[in-house]
Coordinates of C-alpha atoms in Angstrom, one line a residue:
Chain H
M1 CA -17.5 -4.9 12.5
S2 CA -17.9 -2.6 9.6
K3 CA -15.1 -2.0 7.2
E4 CA -12.7 1.0 7.2
L5 CA -10.5 2.3 4.5
W6 CA -6.9 1.8 5.2
K7 CA -3.7 2.6 3.5
G8 CA -1.4 -0.5 3.2
N9 CA 1.5 1.0 5.2
E10 CA -0.8 2.2 8.0
A11 CA -2.6 -1.1 8.1
I12 CA 0.7 -3.0 8.5
A13 CA 1.6 -0.7 11.4
E14 CA -1.8 -0.9 13.1
A15 CA -1.9 -4.7 12.6
A16 CA 1.5 -5.0 14.3
I17 CA 0.4 -3.1 17.3
R18 CA -2.8 -5.2 17.5
A19 CA -0.6 -8.3 17.3
G20 CA 1.1 -7.2 20.5
C21 CA 4.2 -5.6 18.9
R22 CA 5.4 -2.9 21.3
C23 CA 8.9 -2.1 19.8
Y24 CA 9.5 -0.5 16.4
F25 CA 12.9 0.6 15.2
G26 CA 13.3 2.0 11.7
Y27 CA 14.4 4.7 9.3
P28 CA 12.2 6.5 6.8
I29 CA 12.4 5.6 3.1
T30 CA 9.8 5.9 0.3
P31 CA 7.5 4.1 -0.3
Q32 CA 7.1 2.8 3.3
S33 CA 7.5 6.0 5.3
E34 CA 3.9 5.9 6.5
I35 CA 4.9 2.9 8.6
P36 CA 7.3 4.8 10.9
E37 CA 5.0 7.8 10.7
Y38 CA 2.1 5.8 12.0
M39 CA 4.2 4.0 14.6
S40 CA 5.6 7.3 15.8
L41 CA 2.0 8.5 16.5
H42 CA 0.4 5.3 17.8
M43 CA 3.1 3.2 19.4
P44 CA 3.5 5.6 22.3
K45 CA -0.3 5.5 22.8
A46 CA -0.1 1.7 23.0
G47 CA 2.6 2.0 25.7
G48 CA 5.3 0.9 23.2
V49 CA 8.6 2.2 21.9
F50 CA 9.0 4.0 18.6
L51 CA 12.6 4.9 17.7
Q52 CA 13.8 6.4 14.5
S53 CA 17.3 5.2 14.4
E54 CA 20.3 6.9 12.8
S55 CA 20.4 4.2 10.0
E56 CA 18.9 0.9 8.9
V57 CA 22.0 -0.9 10.2
A58 CA 21.3 0.6 13.7
A59 CA 17.6 -0.3 13.4
I60 CA 18.1 -4.0 12.7
N61 CA 20.6 -4.2 15.6
M62 CA 18.0 -2.6 17.9
V63 CA 15.6 -5.2 16.8
Y64 CA 18.2 -7.9 17.6
G65 CA 18.6 -6.5 21.1
A66 CA 14.9 -6.0 21.9
T67 CA 13.8 -9.4 20.5
G68 CA 16.7 -11.0 22.4
A69 CA 15.1 -9.6 25.6
G70 CA 11.8 -11.2 24.6
A71 CA 9.8 -8.3 23.1
R72 CA 7.7 -8.5 20.0
V73 CA 9.6 -6.4 17.6
M74 CA 9.4 -5.1 14.1
T75 CA 11.3 -3.0 11.6
S76 CA 10.4 -1.9 8.1
S77 CA 12.1 -0.4 5.1
S78 CA 12.2 -0.4 1.4
S79 CA 14.6 -2.2 -0.9
P80 CA 17.9 -0.2 -0.4
G81 CA 17.2 0.0 3.3
V82 CA 16.5 -3.8 3.5
S83 CA 19.9 -4.4 1.9
L84 CA 21.5 -2.5 4.7
K85 CA 19.7 -4.7 7.3
Q86 CA 21.0 -8.0 5.8
E87 CA 23.9 -8.4 8.2
G88 CA 21.5 -8.0 11.2
I89 CA 19.0 -10.4 9.7
S90 CA 21.7 -13.1 9.3
Y91 CA 22.7 -12.6 13.0
M92 CA 19.1 -12.9 14.1
C93 CA 18.8 -16.2 12.1
G94 CA 22.1 -17.4 13.6
A95 CA 21.0 -16.5 17.2
E96 CA 17.5 -17.9 16.4
L97 CA 15.6 -14.7 17.2
P98 CA 12.1 -13.9 16.2
G99 CA 11.1 -10.6 14.6
V100 CA 9.1 -9.2 11.7
I101 CA 10.8 -7.3 8.9
V102 CA 8.6 -5.5 6.4
N103 CA 10.0 -4.7 2.9
V104 CA 7.9 -2.4 0.8
M105 CA 9.8 -2.9 -2.5
R106 CA 10.7 -0.2 -4.9
G107 CA 12.6 -0.3 -8.2
G108 CA 16.3 -1.2 -8.0
P109 CA 19.2 -2.0 -8.2
G110 CA 21.0 0.7 -6.3
L111 CA 18.9 3.6 -5.3
G112 CA 16.6 2.7 -8.2
T113 CA 13.2 4.4 -8.2
I114 CA 10.6 5.1 -5.6
Q115 CA 7.9 3.4 -7.7
P116 CA 6.6 -0.2 -6.9
A117 CA 8.7 -3.2 -7.9
Q118 CA 9.5 -6.8 -6.9
G119 CA 13.2 -7.0 -7.5
D120 CA 14.0 -8.2 -4.0
Y121 CA 12.5 -11.7 -4.5
F122 CA 16.0 -13.4 -4.7
Q123 CA 17.1 -11.4 -1.6
A124 CA 14.1 -12.4 0.4
T125 CA 13.8 -16.0 -0.6
R126 CA 17.5 -16.9 -1.0
G127 CA 18.8 -14.8 1.9
G128 CA 20.5 -11.5 1.3
G129 CA 23.0 -11.9 4.1
H130 CA 25.7 -14.5 4.7
G131 CA 25.4 -18.1 5.8
D132 CA 22.8 -20.8 5.5
Y133 CA 19.5 -19.4 6.7
R134 CA 15.9 -18.9 5.6
L135 CA 13.2 -16.5 6.4
I136 CA 9.5 -17.2 6.2
V137 CA 8.4 -14.7 3.6
F138 CA 4.7 -13.7 3.2
A139 CA 3.7 -11.9 0.0
P140 CA 0.2 -10.5 0.5
A141 CA -1.8 -9.2 -2.5
N142 CA -4.3 -7.0 -0.8
I143 CA -4.6 -5.0 2.3
Q144 CA -7.0 -7.3 4.1
E145 CA -4.5 -10.0 3.6
V146 CA -1.7 -7.8 4.9
V147 CA -3.7 -7.3 8.1
D148 CA -4.6 -11.0 8.4
L149 CA -1.1 -12.2 7.9
M150 CA 0.6 -9.7 10.2
Q151 CA -0.5 -11.5 13.4
E152 CA 0.5 -14.8 11.8
A153 CA 3.9 -13.4 11.0
F154 CA 4.6 -12.6 14.6
D155 CA 3.2 -15.9 15.8
L156 CA 5.3 -17.9 13.4
A157 CA 8.4 -15.9 14.2
D158 CA 7.9 -16.7 17.9
K159 CA 7.0 -20.4 17.2
Y160 CA 10.1 -21.1 15.1
R161 CA 12.4 -18.5 16.6
M162 CA 13.2 -17.0 13.3
P163 CA 12.6 -13.7 11.5
V164 CA 9.6 -13.4 9.2
M165 CA 9.5 -11.1 6.3
M166 CA 6.5 -9.3 4.9
L167 CA 7.3 -8.8 1.2
L168 CA 5.1 -6.2 -0.4
D169 CA 5.5 -4.1 -3.6
G170 CA 5.1 -0.4 -3.2
M171 CA 1.6 -0.5 -4.7
I172 CA 0.3 -2.6 -1.8
G173 CA 2.0 -0.3 0.7
Q174 CA 0.6 2.9 -0.9
M175 CA -2.9 1.9 -2.0
M176 CA -6.1 2.2 0.1
E177 CA -8.6 -0.7 0.5
P178 CA -11.4 -1.6 2.9
V179 CA -10.2 -3.6 5.9
E180 CA -12.1 -5.5 8.5
W181 CA -10.4 -6.2 11.8
K182 CA -11.3 -9.8 12.3
R183 CA -9.1 -10.8 15.2
P184 CA -9.2 -9.2 18.6
A185 CA -6.1 -7.2 19.6
I186 CA -3.6 -9.1 21.7
A187 CA -2.0 -7.6 24.8
P188 CA 1.8 -8.3 25.1
E189 CA 1.3 -9.8 28.5
D190 CA -1.0 -12.5 27.1
L191 CA 1.6 -13.8 24.7
P192 CA 3.4 -17.1 25.4
E193 CA 6.4 -17.0 27.6
K194 CA 9.9 -17.0 26.0
P195 CA 12.0 -19.0 28.4
W196 CA 15.1 -18.5 26.2
A197 CA 15.0 -14.6 26.4
T198 CA 17.6 -12.6 28.2
T199 CA 15.2 -11.1 30.8
G200 CA 17.5 -11.2 33.8
T201 CA 18.1 -14.3 36.0
K202 CA 17.1 -12.7 39.3
N203 CA 19.6 -15.2 40.8
K204 CA 17.1 -18.0 40.1
R205 CA 18.5 -19.6 37.0
L206 CA 21.6 -19.8 34.8
P207 CA 21.9 -16.9 32.4
N208 CA 20.4 -17.2 28.9
I209 CA 22.8 -16.3 26.1
I210 CA 21.9 -14.8 22.8
N211 CA 24.7 -15.7 20.4
S212 CA 25.5 -16.5 16.8
L213 CA 29.2 -17.1 17.3
F214 CA 30.4 -20.8 17.2
I215 CA 34.1 -20.8 17.0
D216 CA 34.4 -24.6 17.0
P217 CA 33.6 -25.8 13.5
D218 CA 31.9 -28.9 14.8
A219 CA 29.6 -26.9 17.0
C220 CA 28.9 -24.5 14.1
N221 CA 28.1 -27.5 11.8
Q222 CA 25.8 -28.9 14.5
H223 CA 24.1 -25.6 14.8
N224 CA 23.6 -25.4 11.0
I225 CA 22.1 -29.0 11.0
R226 CA 19.7 -28.0 13.7
L227 CA 18.7 -24.8 11.8
E228 CA 18.2 -26.9 8.6
E229 CA 15.9 -29.3 10.5
K230 CA 13.9 -26.3 11.7
Y231 CA 13.6 -25.0 8.1
A232 CA 12.5 -28.5 7.0
R233 CA 9.7 -28.4 9.6
V234 CA 8.7 -24.9 8.3
T235 CA 8.7 -26.1 4.7
E236 CA 6.5 -29.1 5.7
S237 CA 4.0 -27.0 7.7
E238 CA 3.8 -23.4 6.5
Q239 CA 3.2 -23.3 2.8
R240 CA 0.4 -21.0 1.8
Y241 CA -1.1 -20.3 -1.7
E242 CA -4.3 -19.4 -3.4
T243 CA -5.7 -20.5 -6.8
N244 CA -8.3 -18.8 -9.0
D245 CA -10.0 -20.4 -12.0
T246 CA -7.2 -23.0 -12.4
E247 CA -9.6 -25.9 -13.1
D248 CA -9.5 -26.9 -16.8
A249 CA -7.3 -23.9 -17.5
E250 CA -5.2 -23.8 -20.7
V251 CA -2.7 -21.4 -19.3
I252 CA -1.7 -20.8 -15.7
F253 CA -0.4 -17.5 -14.5
V254 CA 1.9 -17.6 -11.5
A255 CA 2.2 -14.3 -9.6
F256 CA 2.6 -12.9 -6.1
G257 CA 1.5 -9.5 -4.8
T258 CA 0.2 -6.8 -7.3
P259 CA 1.0 -8.9 -10.4
A260 CA -1.5 -11.6 -9.2
R261 CA -4.2 -8.9 -9.5
L262 CA -3.0 -8.0 -13.0
A263 CA -3.1 -11.7 -13.8
R264 CA -6.7 -12.0 -12.6
A265 CA -7.7 -9.1 -14.8
A266 CA -5.9 -10.8 -17.7
V267 CA -8.0 -14.0 -17.0
R268 CA -11.1 -11.9 -17.6
L269 CA -9.7 -10.4 -20.9
L270 CA -8.7 -13.9 -22.1
A271 CA -12.2 -15.3 -21.4
E272 CA -13.5 -12.7 -23.9
D273 CA -11.3 -14.5 -26.5
G274 CA -12.5 -17.9 -25.4
I275 CA -9.2 -18.8 -23.6
K276 CA -9.5 -20.3 -20.2
A277 CA -6.8 -19.1 -17.9
G278 CA -6.2 -19.4 -14.2
V279 CA -3.9 -17.9 -11.5
F280 CA -1.7 -19.6 -9.0
R281 CA -0.6 -17.2 -6.3
P282 CA 2.0 -18.2 -3.7
I283 CA 1.3 -16.4 -0.4
T284 CA 4.5 -17.8 1.1
V285 CA 7.3 -17.3 -1.3
W286 CA 9.5 -19.2 1.2
P287 CA 8.6 -21.9 1.8
Y288 CA 7.5 -22.1 -1.8
P289 CA 4.5 -24.2 -2.5
Y290 CA 6.3 -26.3 -5.2
D291 CA 4.1 -29.4 -5.0
A292 CA 0.8 -27.5 -5.1
L293 CA 2.0 -25.6 -8.2
Y294 CA 3.2 -28.8 -9.9
K295 CA -0.2 -30.4 -9.4
I296 CA -1.9 -27.5 -11.1
A297 CA 0.6 -26.9 -13.9
A298 CA 0.7 -30.6 -14.8
Q299 CA -3.1 -30.9 -15.3
D300 CA -4.0 -32.3 -18.7
S301 CA -5.7 -29.1 -19.7
V302 CA -2.7 -26.9 -19.1
K303 CA -0.5 -26.1 -22.1
A304 CA 1.7 -23.2 -20.8
V305 CA 2.7 -21.5 -17.5
V306 CA 3.4 -17.8 -17.5
T307 CA 5.0 -16.0 -14.5
V308 CA 4.0 -12.3 -14.0
E309 CA 6.5 -10.3 -12.0
M310 CA 7.5 -6.6 -11.4
N311 CA 11.1 -7.4 -12.0
T312 CA 13.1 -9.0 -14.9
G313 CA 12.3 -12.6 -13.9
Q314 CA 13.2 -13.9 -10.4
M315 CA 10.3 -16.1 -9.1
I316 CA 10.4 -17.8 -12.5
D317 CA 13.3 -19.9 -11.1
D318 CA 11.1 -21.3 -8.4
V319 CA 8.3 -21.9 -10.9
R320 CA 10.7 -23.9 -13.1
I321 CA 11.7 -25.9 -10.1
A322 CA 8.1 -26.6 -9.3
V323 CA 6.9 -27.4 -12.9
K324 CA 9.9 -29.8 -13.4
G325 CA 9.8 -29.3 -17.2
A326 CA 6.3 -30.7 -17.4
R327 CA 5.1 -27.6 -19.2
P328 CA 6.8 -24.6 -20.9
V329 CA 7.4 -21.7 -18.5
S330 CA 7.6 -18.1 -19.8
F331 CA 7.8 -14.7 -18.3
V332 CA 6.1 -11.3 -18.6
G333 CA 6.9 -8.3 -16.5
S334 CA 8.7 -5.1 -16.2
A335 CA 11.1 -3.6 -13.7
G336 CA 12.1 -0.3 -12.3
G337 CA 8.7 0.8 -11.1
I338 CA 6.6 0.1 -14.3
I339 CA 3.5 -2.0 -13.7
P340 CA 2.5 -4.1 -16.7
T341 CA -1.0 -3.8 -17.9
P342 CA -3.5 -6.6 -17.9
Y343 CA -3.5 -6.4 -21.7
E344 CA 0.3 -7.1 -21.8
V345 CA -0.2 -10.0 -19.5
A346 CA -3.1 -11.4 -21.6
E347 CA -0.9 -11.0 -24.7
A348 CA 1.9 -13.0 -23.1
A349 CA -0.5 -15.8 -22.4
K350 CA -1.6 -15.9 -26.1
K351 CA 2.0 -15.9 -27.2
A352 CA 2.8 -18.8 -24.8
L353 CA -0.2 -20.7 -26.3
G354 CA 1.0 -19.9 -29.9
R355 CA -2.1 -17.8 -30.7
Chain Q
M1 CA -23.6 21.2 -6.9
I2 CA -22.8 24.7 -8.2
L3 CA -19.3 24.7 -9.8
P4 CA -16.6 26.9 -8.2
D5 CA -17.1 30.6 -8.8
K6 CA -13.7 31.7 -7.4
Q7 CA -10.5 32.0 -9.4
V8 CA -8.8 29.3 -7.4
T9 CA -10.2 26.4 -5.5
I10 CA -7.9 24.5 -3.1
I11 CA -8.6 20.9 -2.1
S12 CA -7.1 19.5 1.1
G13 CA -7.7 16.6 3.4
H14 CA -6.3 13.6 5.2
Y15 CA -4.8 11.1 2.8
G16 CA -7.3 8.6 1.6
T17 CA -10.2 11.0 1.7
G18 CA -10.3 11.0 -2.1
K19 CA -9.1 14.6 -2.6
T20 CA -7.5 13.6 -5.9
E21 CA -10.5 11.8 -7.4
F22 CA -12.6 14.8 -6.4
A23 CA -10.2 17.4 -7.7
V24 CA -9.9 15.6 -11.1
N25 CA -13.6 15.2 -11.4
L26 CA -14.1 18.9 -10.5
V27 CA -11.8 20.1 -13.3
F28 CA -13.5 17.8 -15.8
A29 CA -16.9 19.1 -14.7
M30 CA -15.7 22.7 -15.1
A31 CA -14.1 22.0 -18.5
R32 CA -17.4 20.3 -19.6
D33 CA -19.1 23.6 -18.5
G34 CA -17.0 25.4 -21.1
R35 CA -14.6 27.0 -18.7
D36 CA -10.9 27.7 -19.2
V37 CA -9.5 25.6 -16.3
S38 CA -6.2 24.3 -14.9
L39 CA -5.3 21.7 -12.4
V40 CA -2.3 22.0 -10.1
D41 CA -1.1 18.7 -8.7
L42 CA 0.6 20.4 -5.7
D43 CA 1.4 17.1 -3.8
I44 CA 4.9 17.3 -2.4
I45 CA 4.3 14.4 -0.1
N46 CA 3.7 11.3 -2.1
P47 CA 4.7 10.1 -5.6
Y48 CA 1.8 7.5 -5.8
F49 CA -1.8 7.9 -6.9
R50 CA -1.4 11.5 -8.2
S51 CA -3.8 13.5 -10.2
F52 CA -1.1 14.0 -12.9
E53 CA -1.5 10.3 -13.8
R54 CA -4.5 11.5 -15.7
R55 CA -2.6 14.3 -17.4
R56 CA -3.2 13.0 -20.9
E57 CA -7.0 12.7 -20.4
M58 CA -7.2 16.2 -18.8
E59 CA -5.1 17.8 -21.5
K60 CA -7.3 16.2 -24.1
A61 CA -10.3 17.9 -22.4
G62 CA -8.5 21.2 -22.7
I63 CA -7.4 21.4 -19.1
T64 CA -3.9 22.8 -18.3
V65 CA -2.0 20.7 -15.8
H66 CA 0.8 21.8 -13.5
V67 CA 2.8 19.2 -11.5
T68 CA 5.4 19.3 -8.7
S69 CA 8.6 17.4 -8.4
N70 CA 9.1 16.6 -12.1
E71 CA 5.9 14.4 -12.2
G72 CA 7.1 12.4 -9.1
Q73 CA 10.4 11.6 -10.8
A74 CA 12.3 13.7 -8.3
D75 CA 12.8 12.3 -4.8
I76 CA 12.7 15.8 -3.4
P77 CA 9.9 18.4 -3.5
S78 CA 10.2 20.9 -6.3
L79 CA 7.8 23.5 -7.6
P80 CA 7.7 24.5 -11.3
G81 CA 7.5 28.3 -11.9
S82 CA 4.5 27.7 -14.2
I83 CA 2.3 27.3 -11.1
M84 CA 2.5 31.1 -10.6
S85 CA 0.3 31.5 -13.7
V86 CA -2.8 30.3 -11.8
F87 CA -2.6 33.4 -9.7
M88 CA -1.7 35.8 -12.5
N89 CA -4.2 34.5 -15.2
K90 CA -7.5 36.1 -14.1
D91 CA -9.3 34.6 -17.1
Q92 CA -8.6 31.0 -16.0
Q93 CA -10.0 29.1 -13.0
S94 CA -7.8 26.7 -11.2
V95 CA -8.2 23.7 -8.9
I96 CA -5.2 23.0 -6.6
D97 CA -4.9 19.4 -5.4
L98 CA -2.8 19.5 -2.2
G99 CA -0.8 16.6 -0.8
G100 CA -2.4 14.6 2.0
D101 CA -2.5 15.7 5.6
P102 CA -1.6 19.0 7.3
A103 CA 2.0 18.3 6.1
G104 CA 0.8 18.4 2.5
A105 CA -1.0 21.7 3.2
R106 CA 2.2 23.4 4.4
I107 CA 3.1 24.2 0.8
L108 CA 0.4 26.9 0.8
G109 CA 2.7 29.0 3.0
Y110 CA 4.9 29.5 0.0
Y111 CA 2.1 30.9 -2.1
R112 CA 0.7 33.1 0.7
P113 CA 1.7 36.4 -1.0
Q114 CA -0.1 35.3 -4.2
L115 CA -3.2 34.0 -2.3
E116 CA -3.5 37.4 -0.5
E117 CA -4.1 38.9 -4.0
T118 CA -6.4 36.1 -5.2
D119 CA -10.1 35.3 -4.8
F120 CA -10.1 31.6 -3.6
D121 CA -11.9 28.9 -1.8
F122 CA -10.2 26.3 0.4
W123 CA -12.2 23.1 0.7
F124 CA -11.5 20.3 3.2
V125 CA -12.5 16.8 2.1
I126 CA -13.5 14.2 4.6
N127 CA -14.0 10.5 4.4
H128 CA -15.9 9.1 7.4
N129 CA -14.6 5.6 6.6
R130 CA -11.0 6.5 7.2
P131 CA -10.0 5.6 10.8
E132 CA -8.0 8.8 11.3
T133 CA -11.0 11.0 10.4
S134 CA -13.9 8.9 11.6
T135 CA -14.8 11.0 14.6
L136 CA -15.8 14.6 14.9
E137 CA -12.9 15.2 17.3
N138 CA -10.4 13.8 14.9
V139 CA -11.7 15.7 12.0
V140 CA -11.6 19.0 13.9
H141 CA -8.0 18.1 15.0
Y142 CA -6.9 17.6 11.4
F143 CA -8.9 20.7 10.3
E144 CA -7.2 22.9 12.8
L145 CA -3.7 21.5 12.0
T146 CA -4.4 22.0 8.3
Q147 CA -5.3 25.7 8.9
M148 CA -2.3 26.2 11.0
M149 CA 0.2 24.5 8.6
S150 CA -1.3 26.2 5.5
Q151 CA -1.7 29.6 7.2
Q152 CA -5.1 29.8 5.5
K153 CA -8.7 29.6 6.6
I154 CA -10.8 26.7 5.3
T155 CA -14.0 27.9 3.6
G156 CA -16.0 24.7 3.1
I157 CA -16.4 21.0 3.7
V158 CA -16.7 18.3 1.1
N159 CA -18.1 14.9 2.0
N160 CA -16.3 12.2 0.0
T161 CA -17.0 9.2 2.3
H162 CA -16.2 6.0 0.4
L163 CA -14.8 2.5 0.7
G164 CA -13.0 2.4 -2.6
R165 CA -14.8 0.1 -5.1
E166 CA -16.8 -1.4 -2.2
T167 CA -18.6 1.9 -1.5
G168 CA -22.4 1.5 -1.0
I169 CA -25.3 4.0 -0.8
E170 CA -25.2 3.6 3.0
D171 CA -21.6 4.8 3.2
I172 CA -22.5 8.0 1.3
V173 CA -25.6 8.7 3.3
K174 CA -23.8 8.0 6.6
G175 CA -20.9 10.2 5.5
D176 CA -23.2 13.0 4.4
A177 CA -24.8 13.2 7.8
F178 CA -21.4 13.2 9.5
A179 CA -20.1 15.9 7.2
A180 CA -23.2 18.0 7.8
E181 CA -22.7 17.8 11.5
T182 CA -19.0 18.6 11.1
A183 CA -19.7 21.6 8.9
K184 CA -22.2 22.9 11.4
K185 CA -19.7 22.5 14.3
L186 CA -17.1 24.3 12.3
G187 CA -19.5 27.0 11.1
L188 CA -18.8 26.3 7.5
P189 CA -21.0 25.3 4.5
L190 CA -21.2 21.7 3.3
I191 CA -20.2 22.3 -0.3
C192 CA -21.3 18.9 -1.6
T193 CA -21.5 15.1 -1.0
T194 CA -19.8 13.0 -3.7
G195 CA -20.5 9.6 -4.9
E196 CA -20.2 7.5 -8.1
R197 CA -22.6 8.7 -10.8
K198 CA -24.4 5.4 -10.7
F199 CA -25.7 6.2 -7.3
Q200 CA -27.2 9.6 -8.3
K201 CA -30.8 8.5 -8.8
E202 CA -31.0 6.3 -5.7
L203 CA -29.6 9.1 -3.5
E204 CA -32.2 11.7 -4.5
G205 CA -33.8 13.1 -1.3
K206 CA -31.5 11.3 1.0
L207 CA -28.7 13.8 1.3
K208 CA -28.2 17.0 3.3
G209 CA -25.5 18.2 0.9
S210 CA -25.9 18.7 -2.8
F211 CA -24.8 15.8 -4.8
F212 CA -21.6 15.9 -7.0
P213 CA -21.4 12.8 -9.2
L214 CA -18.0 11.2 -9.7
D215 CA -16.6 9.2 -12.6
I216 CA -13.8 7.0 -11.4
Y217 CA -10.6 8.3 -13.0
M218 CA -8.0 7.1 -10.4
I219 CA -8.2 3.5 -11.4
K220 CA -5.6 1.0 -10.3
P221 CA -3.5 -0.8 -12.9
W222 CA -5.5 -4.1 -12.7
E223 CA -9.0 -2.5 -12.7
L224 CA -11.0 -3.0 -15.8
S225 CA -14.3 -1.2 -16.7
E226 CA -17.5 -2.7 -15.3
E227 CA -18.4 -3.7 -18.8
E228 CA -17.2 -7.2 -19.1
G229 CA -13.5 -7.1 -20.2
G230 CA -13.9 -3.5 -21.3
Q231 CA -11.5 -0.6 -20.7
F232 CA -12.4 2.7 -19.3
T233 CA -13.7 4.7 -22.3
W234 CA -11.6 7.8 -21.4
L235 CA -8.4 5.8 -21.1
D236 CA -6.4 5.2 -24.3
M237 CA -4.2 2.2 -23.9

């Protein structure tokens, strides 16, 4: 099929519908408002439900209800709105409910700016709500990847019965790129059964119960142990990453989303100066591909590792965990909606190499 | 393409059609032609990918630039009073870059009294590769909504069919034929077909519309010039 030009936010919405999602609950906020706008137009045509809630808190609880009843559900917001959803996300994790949450990040903290940023990395990968839980977090770097991962996000959410987050910076949401629809659209009725969902017993079975309340501490502890075992399985099976030019590289950039593209441009600039640089890009930022990054960073040729982020340095913590002190790790980036230039990124690499 | 002869030229279209790239190129072409020209970034919809991002380059070329919403720094739409000068200054030509979609065209309602006293053209940009404007039916729908929301009649069609940096000759030729058919259906002139300047020679004799060559100004932060490692010559870092 030939390619079409899609805006990131529209592409997410269309990809969700094609993945069999038929329920969207959300509230507008820049820079992701094209998602609810697109859903409002196209979800009814697909026979689904679009509902603009009175708040983000209401939206995530509508997600809780609909996914509990077995539907493929998503919500989307941008940073401050995703903060408001954290309680509901924790409840979904506690009740083991699938669902896809899209965060098109803007500058923070607080109301911040409406320009692109990546300041929600800690929130997404460490859990912004209460309790011991994890989300699978995809961090696509181009719109084709956004589209390709959306179906996978829903599938993994169902498979592990846990929410999956699509973590994008505002640039990916707002930009336009060519997209090819590689997978056929899925009809909701062709999706696997969810025997745990509260679909009505019709007097043929005991009721299913959706719950995150375990008053007995032992029961709650057992529940946490079971969740932890699930997260261990996810960590084992679902790490995704991409490498570019890492073989024989002197310096490795580590970046997700838009900064990975800046880093690739910086690789070109450094090549002009005879410096061989490469890029390691985690596609899942949880589970983080620690071992894969260690192998690349600890190559004999590598002298320094530089993380590139649109924040004041968050993923660098995971990079340090991965590199285990084998190489010096430094940071370049800017927060609040400023995108670093490839020239600044290249300079940071030179500095890390002492040139 | 013959450059605009009216005092004001308004550019509208579904978002992603490349209105902004076209508008910016148009004012540069007019400035190169020795005209006194201003660009109005009248987008009240979106703070991203705005023509004012090239304000410095435009001002260096002698182009006056007016921008809404405090250069996207305000989270609410606001219109600077200076925009009124484009209707009052009869010695200057202006290009107005509207926000995307019929919603972005609504702002023209505010300037209706001024437009009644002004000689202007209103061009509708289409990109055949955008899913929302890929069929004649859809384009006509957007076209009619845009006229309704703006309270103005569109006077010409611009074909800006592209696939970003993956655009090929075939996209432009296909879009040109589609735009010609659309213009005919709407009873309007096809003002021009655009494409990167590098395609100009190869496109000779293949187009129904006259060719308007584009230089890519609306680059993304990671994009470097085609020359290995080089920057875009017009962009001071």
